[in-house]
Short mmCIF file of C-alpha atoms in Angstrom, two decimals:
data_model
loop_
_atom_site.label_atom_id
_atom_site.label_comp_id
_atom_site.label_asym_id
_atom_site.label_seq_id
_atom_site.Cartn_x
_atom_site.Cartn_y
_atom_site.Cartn_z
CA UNK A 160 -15.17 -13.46 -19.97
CA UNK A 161 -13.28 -12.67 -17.18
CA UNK A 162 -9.58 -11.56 -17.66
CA UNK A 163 -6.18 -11.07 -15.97
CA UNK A 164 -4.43 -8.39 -17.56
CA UNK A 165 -0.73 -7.16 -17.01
CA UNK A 166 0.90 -4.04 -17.75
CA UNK A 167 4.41 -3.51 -18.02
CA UNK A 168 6.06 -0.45 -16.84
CA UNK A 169 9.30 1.50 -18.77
CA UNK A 170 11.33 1.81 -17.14
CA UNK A 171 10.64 -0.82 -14.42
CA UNK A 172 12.54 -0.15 -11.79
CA UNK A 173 12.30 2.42 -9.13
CA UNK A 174 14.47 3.73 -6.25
CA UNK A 175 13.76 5.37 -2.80
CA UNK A 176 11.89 9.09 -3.55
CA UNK A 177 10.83 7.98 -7.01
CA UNK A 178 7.43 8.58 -8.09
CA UNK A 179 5.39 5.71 -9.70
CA UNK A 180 2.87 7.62 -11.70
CA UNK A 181 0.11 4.30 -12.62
CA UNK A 182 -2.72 5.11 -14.97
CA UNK A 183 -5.98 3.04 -15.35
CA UNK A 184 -5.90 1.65 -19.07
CA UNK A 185 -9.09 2.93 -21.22
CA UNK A 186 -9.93 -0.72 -21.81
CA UNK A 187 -12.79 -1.81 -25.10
CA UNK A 188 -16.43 -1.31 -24.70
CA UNK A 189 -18.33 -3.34 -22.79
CA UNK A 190 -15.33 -4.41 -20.57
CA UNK A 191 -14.60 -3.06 -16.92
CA UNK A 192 -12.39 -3.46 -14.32
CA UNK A 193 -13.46 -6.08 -11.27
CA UNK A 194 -13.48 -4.23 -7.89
CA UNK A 195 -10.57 -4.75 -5.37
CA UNK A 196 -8.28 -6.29 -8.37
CA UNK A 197 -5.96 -3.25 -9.55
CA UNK A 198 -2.54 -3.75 -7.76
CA UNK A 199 1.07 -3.09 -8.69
CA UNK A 200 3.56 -6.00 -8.88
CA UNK A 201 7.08 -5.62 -8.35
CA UNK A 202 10.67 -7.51 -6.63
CA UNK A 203 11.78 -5.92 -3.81
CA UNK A 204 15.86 -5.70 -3.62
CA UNK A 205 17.97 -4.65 -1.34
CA UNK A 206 21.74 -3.36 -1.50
CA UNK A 207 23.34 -4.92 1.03
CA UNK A 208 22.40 -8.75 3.17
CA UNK A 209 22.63 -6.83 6.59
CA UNK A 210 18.88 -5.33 6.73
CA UNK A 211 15.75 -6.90 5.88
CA UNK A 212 11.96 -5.04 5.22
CA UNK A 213 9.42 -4.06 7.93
CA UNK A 214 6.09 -5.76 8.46
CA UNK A 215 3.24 -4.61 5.52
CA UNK A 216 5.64 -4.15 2.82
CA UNK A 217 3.21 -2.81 0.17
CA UNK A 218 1.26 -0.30 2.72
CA UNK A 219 4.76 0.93 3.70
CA UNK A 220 6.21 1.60 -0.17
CA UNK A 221 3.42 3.87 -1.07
CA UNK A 222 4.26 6.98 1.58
CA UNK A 223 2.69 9.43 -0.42
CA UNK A 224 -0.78 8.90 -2.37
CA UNK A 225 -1.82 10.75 -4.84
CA UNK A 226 -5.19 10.38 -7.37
CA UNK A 227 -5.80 12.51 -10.30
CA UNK A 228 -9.09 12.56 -11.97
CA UNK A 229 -8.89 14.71 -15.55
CA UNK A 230 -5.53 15.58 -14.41
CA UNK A 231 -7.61 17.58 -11.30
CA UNK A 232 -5.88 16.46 -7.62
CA UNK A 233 -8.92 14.35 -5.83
CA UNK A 234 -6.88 13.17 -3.40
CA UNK A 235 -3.25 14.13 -1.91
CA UNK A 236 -1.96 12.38 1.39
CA UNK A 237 1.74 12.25 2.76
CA UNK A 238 0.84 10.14 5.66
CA UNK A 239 -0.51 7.49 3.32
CA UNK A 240 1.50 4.90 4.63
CA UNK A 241 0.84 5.54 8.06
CA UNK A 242 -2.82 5.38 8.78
CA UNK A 243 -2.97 2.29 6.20
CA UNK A 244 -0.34 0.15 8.15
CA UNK A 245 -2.15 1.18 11.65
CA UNK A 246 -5.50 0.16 9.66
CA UNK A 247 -4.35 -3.25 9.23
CA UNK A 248 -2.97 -3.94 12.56
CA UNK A 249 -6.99 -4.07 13.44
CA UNK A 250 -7.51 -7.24 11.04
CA UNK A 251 -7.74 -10.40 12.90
CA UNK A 252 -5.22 -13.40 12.83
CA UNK A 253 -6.59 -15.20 10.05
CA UNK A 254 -6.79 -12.46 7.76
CA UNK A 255 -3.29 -11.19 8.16
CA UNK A 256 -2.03 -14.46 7.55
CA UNK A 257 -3.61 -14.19 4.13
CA UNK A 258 -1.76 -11.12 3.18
CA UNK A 259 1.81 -12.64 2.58
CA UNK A 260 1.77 -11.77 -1.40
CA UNK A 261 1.37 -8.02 0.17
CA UNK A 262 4.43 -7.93 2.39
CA UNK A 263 2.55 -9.40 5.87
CA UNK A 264 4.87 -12.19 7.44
CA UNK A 265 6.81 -12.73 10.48
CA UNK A 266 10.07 -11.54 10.38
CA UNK A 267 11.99 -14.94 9.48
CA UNK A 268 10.09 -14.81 6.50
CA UNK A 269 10.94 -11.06 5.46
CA UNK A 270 14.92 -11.88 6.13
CA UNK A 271 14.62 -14.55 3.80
CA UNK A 272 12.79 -12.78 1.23
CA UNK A 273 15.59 -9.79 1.71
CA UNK A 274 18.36 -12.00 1.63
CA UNK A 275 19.78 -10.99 5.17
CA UNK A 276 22.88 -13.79 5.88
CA UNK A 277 21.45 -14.14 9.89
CA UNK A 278 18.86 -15.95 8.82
CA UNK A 279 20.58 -19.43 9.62
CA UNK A 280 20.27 -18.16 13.02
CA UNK A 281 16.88 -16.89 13.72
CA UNK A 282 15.21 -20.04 11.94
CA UNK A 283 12.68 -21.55 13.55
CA UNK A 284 10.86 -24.37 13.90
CA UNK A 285 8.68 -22.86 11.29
CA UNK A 286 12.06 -22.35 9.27
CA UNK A 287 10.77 -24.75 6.10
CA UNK A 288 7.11 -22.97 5.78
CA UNK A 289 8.89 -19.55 5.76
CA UNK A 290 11.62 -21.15 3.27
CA UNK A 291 8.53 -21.64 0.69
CA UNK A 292 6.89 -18.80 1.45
CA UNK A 293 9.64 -16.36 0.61
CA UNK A 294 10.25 -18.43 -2.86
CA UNK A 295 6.32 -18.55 -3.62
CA UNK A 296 5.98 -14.70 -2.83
CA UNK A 297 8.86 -13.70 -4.13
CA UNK A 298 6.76 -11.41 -6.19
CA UNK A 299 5.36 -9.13 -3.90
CA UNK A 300 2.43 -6.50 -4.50
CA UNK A 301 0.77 -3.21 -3.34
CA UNK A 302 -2.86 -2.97 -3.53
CA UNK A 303 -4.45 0.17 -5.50
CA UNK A 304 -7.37 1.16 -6.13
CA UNK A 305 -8.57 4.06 -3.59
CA UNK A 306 -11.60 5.55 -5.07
CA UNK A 307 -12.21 3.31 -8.00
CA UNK A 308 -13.12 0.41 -5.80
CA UNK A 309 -15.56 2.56 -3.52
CA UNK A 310 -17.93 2.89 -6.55
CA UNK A 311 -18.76 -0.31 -8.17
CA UNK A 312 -17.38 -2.04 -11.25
CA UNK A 313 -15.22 0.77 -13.52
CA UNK A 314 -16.18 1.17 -17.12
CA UNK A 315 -13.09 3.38 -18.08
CA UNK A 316 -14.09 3.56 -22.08
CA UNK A 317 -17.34 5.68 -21.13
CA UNK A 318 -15.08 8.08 -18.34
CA UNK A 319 -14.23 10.83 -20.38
CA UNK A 320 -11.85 12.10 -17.51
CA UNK A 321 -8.49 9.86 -17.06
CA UNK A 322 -7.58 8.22 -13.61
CA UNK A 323 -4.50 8.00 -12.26
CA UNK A 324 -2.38 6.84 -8.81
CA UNK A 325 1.20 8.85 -8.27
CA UNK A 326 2.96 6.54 -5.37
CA UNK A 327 5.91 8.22 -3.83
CA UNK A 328 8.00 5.47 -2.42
CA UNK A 329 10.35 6.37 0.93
CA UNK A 330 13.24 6.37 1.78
CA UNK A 331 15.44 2.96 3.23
CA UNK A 332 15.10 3.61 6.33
CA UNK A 333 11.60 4.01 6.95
CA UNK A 334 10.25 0.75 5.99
CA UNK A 335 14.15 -1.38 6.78
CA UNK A 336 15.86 -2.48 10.09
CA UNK A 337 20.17 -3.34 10.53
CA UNK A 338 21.50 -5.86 12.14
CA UNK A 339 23.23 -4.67 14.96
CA UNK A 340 25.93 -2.04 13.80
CA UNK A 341 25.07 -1.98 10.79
CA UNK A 342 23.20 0.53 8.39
CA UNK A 343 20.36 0.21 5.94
CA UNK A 344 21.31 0.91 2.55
CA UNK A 345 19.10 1.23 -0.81
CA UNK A 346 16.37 -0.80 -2.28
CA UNK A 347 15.12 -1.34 -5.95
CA UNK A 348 11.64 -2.13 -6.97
CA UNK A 349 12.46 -4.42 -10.18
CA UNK A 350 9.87 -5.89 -12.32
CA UNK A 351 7.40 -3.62 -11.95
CA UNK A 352 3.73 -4.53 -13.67
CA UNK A 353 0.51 -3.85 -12.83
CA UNK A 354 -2.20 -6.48 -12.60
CA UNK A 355 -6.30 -5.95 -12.89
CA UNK A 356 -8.86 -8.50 -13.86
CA UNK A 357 -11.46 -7.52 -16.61
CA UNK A 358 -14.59 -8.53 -17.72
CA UNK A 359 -16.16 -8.48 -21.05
CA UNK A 360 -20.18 -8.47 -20.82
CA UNK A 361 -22.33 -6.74 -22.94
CA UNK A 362 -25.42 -6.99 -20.37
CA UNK A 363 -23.20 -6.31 -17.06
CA UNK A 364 -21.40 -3.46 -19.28
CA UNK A 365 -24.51 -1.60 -19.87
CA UNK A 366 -25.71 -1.49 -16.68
CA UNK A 367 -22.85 0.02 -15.69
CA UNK A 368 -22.57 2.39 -18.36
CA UNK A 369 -25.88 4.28 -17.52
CA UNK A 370 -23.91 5.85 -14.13
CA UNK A 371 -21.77 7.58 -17.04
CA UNK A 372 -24.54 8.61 -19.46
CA UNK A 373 -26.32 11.20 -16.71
CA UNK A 374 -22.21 11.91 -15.28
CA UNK A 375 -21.38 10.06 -12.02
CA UNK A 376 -20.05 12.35 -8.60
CA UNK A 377 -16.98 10.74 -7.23
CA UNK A 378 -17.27 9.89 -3.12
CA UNK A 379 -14.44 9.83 -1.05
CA UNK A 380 -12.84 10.75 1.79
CA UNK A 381 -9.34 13.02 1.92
CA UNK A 382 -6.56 12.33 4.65
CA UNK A 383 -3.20 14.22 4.95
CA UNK A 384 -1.05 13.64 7.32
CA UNK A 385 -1.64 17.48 9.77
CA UNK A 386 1.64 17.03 12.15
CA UNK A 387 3.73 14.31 13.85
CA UNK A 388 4.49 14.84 17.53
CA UNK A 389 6.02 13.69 20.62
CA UNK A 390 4.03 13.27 23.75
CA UNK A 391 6.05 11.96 27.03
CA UNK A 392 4.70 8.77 28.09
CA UNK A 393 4.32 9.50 31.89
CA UNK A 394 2.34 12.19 30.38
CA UNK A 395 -1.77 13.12 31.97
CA UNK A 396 -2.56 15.89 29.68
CA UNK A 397 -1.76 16.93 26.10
CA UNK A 398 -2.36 20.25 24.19
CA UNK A 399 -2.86 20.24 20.99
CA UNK A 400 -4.31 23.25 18.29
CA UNK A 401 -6.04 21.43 14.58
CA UNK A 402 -7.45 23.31 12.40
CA UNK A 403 -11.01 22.08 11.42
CA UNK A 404 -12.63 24.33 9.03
CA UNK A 405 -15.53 22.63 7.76
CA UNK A 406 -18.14 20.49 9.46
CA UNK A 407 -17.29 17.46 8.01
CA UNK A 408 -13.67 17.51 8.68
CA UNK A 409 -12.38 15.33 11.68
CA UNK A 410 -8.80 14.79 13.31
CA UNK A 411 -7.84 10.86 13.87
CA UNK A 412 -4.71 10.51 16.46
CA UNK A 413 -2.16 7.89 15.61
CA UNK A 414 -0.42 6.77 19.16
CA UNK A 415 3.33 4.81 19.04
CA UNK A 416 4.91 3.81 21.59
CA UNK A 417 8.38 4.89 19.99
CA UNK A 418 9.52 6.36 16.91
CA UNK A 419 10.19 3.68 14.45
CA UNK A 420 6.32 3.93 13.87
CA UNK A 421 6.51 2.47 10.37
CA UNK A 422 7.68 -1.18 12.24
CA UNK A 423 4.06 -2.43 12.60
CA UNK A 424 5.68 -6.02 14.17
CA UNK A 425 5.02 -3.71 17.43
CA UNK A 426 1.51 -2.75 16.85
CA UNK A 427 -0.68 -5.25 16.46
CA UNK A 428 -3.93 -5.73 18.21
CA UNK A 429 -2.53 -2.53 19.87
CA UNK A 430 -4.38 -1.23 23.54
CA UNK A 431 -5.16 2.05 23.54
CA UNK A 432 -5.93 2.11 27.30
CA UNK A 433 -1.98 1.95 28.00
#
């Protein structure tokens, strides 16, 4: 039997610098969690109608990622938000356009969904499509699961060891833009849940309870974010000192062409030659 579960938060709203802490539930034997299916839900609102939300909504909100295993830190990054938006901005076309429900849609869409009073002038001929999109995602969502999906189905009755997701959410003006002379205020995160489909099989269950009988390693790979830094564009040759202290370590530059680098409208299919 497959299952949709929610999870209600309390309380269930959260403000810029909060921390969502989001634990995995323990679930009933011979259920675990479907891969690529564990994602907070939540309504974005805004304080004022003269600013509307970036591009990748739900890659934006979660600035700082942490993951606890057995309350031990497995994973810590700052720059969370960063290297996932620039990830995306590699997906083609067609997939991005799938990604509305996580916070992916051209900016008449976002001022709708935000609630910015210009949008009677930037609609397009598109205006009606964007109309229902913003109604039918009005519920927007962030997708977790770092770690738990790079493993397989998760049977969390037979993990002795709890797992848990700590999102630090930033502040307005990283992941807003003003109209014109304006300023970006606060936001809300109201009706927070969190959503994960389940499956109850005896036979699938014990399959993937005999990982846990012998103890199961955790693979992953770590990513903080080292140092931001300003190179001038006319620019031939850069200097720059990282610290690499083990052999598997490896540095991955993030190149913007100005500062707002959260706005990802600018980035995509980006060319690295100029």
């Amino acid at each position: 039997n497959r299952v949709c579960n929610f999870v209600t938060f309390t309380p269930n709203e959260s403000n810029p610098g909060n921390d969502i802490r989001i634990v995995v539930p323990k679930l009933e034997p011979n259920t675990y969690i479907v891969p690529d299916s564990f994602r907070l839900s939540y309504e974005f609102k805004k304080e004022n109608t003269k600013s509307w939300f970036m591009n990748n909504l739900g890659k934006l909100l979660c600035e700082r990622l942490m993951i606890r295993v057995g309350g031990e830190i497995v994973y810590d990054n700052n720059g969370e938000s960063l290297i996932e938006v620039y990830k995306d901005l590699w997906k083609i076309d067609s997939k991005r356009a799938n990604m509305v429900e996580y916070g992916i849609m051209n900016e008449n869409a976002r001022k709708m969904l935000s609630k910015d009073d210009t949008i009677y002038l930037t609609a397009k001929e598109n205006g009606d499509y964007d109309l229902i999109m913003a109604k039918v995602y009005k519920e927007q969502k962030m997708k977790l699961g770092k770690i738990l999906n790079d493993h397989g189905p998760y049977a969390p009755y037979n993990m002795k060891s709890g797992f848990e997701y700590t999102v630090t959410l930033p502040k307005a003006d990283k992941i807003m833009v003003a109209q014109a002379n304006e300023k970006v205020e606060g936001y809300t995160l109201k009706n927070k849940h969190l959503e994960y489909e389940s499956i109850e099989n005896e036979e699938l269950a014990k399959r993937v309870n005999e990982g846990y009988e012998t103890g199961r390693s955790l693979s992953y790979e770590h990513r903080t974010l080292l140092k931001p830094t300003v190179w001038a564009k006319d620019a031939t040759r850069f200097n720059e000192s990282i610290d690499v202290p083990r052999e598997s370590m490896r540095a991955v530059v993030l190149l913007f062409r100005k500062r707002t680098v959260t706005d990802s409208e600018e980035y995509v299919f980006p060319r690295i030659e100029k």
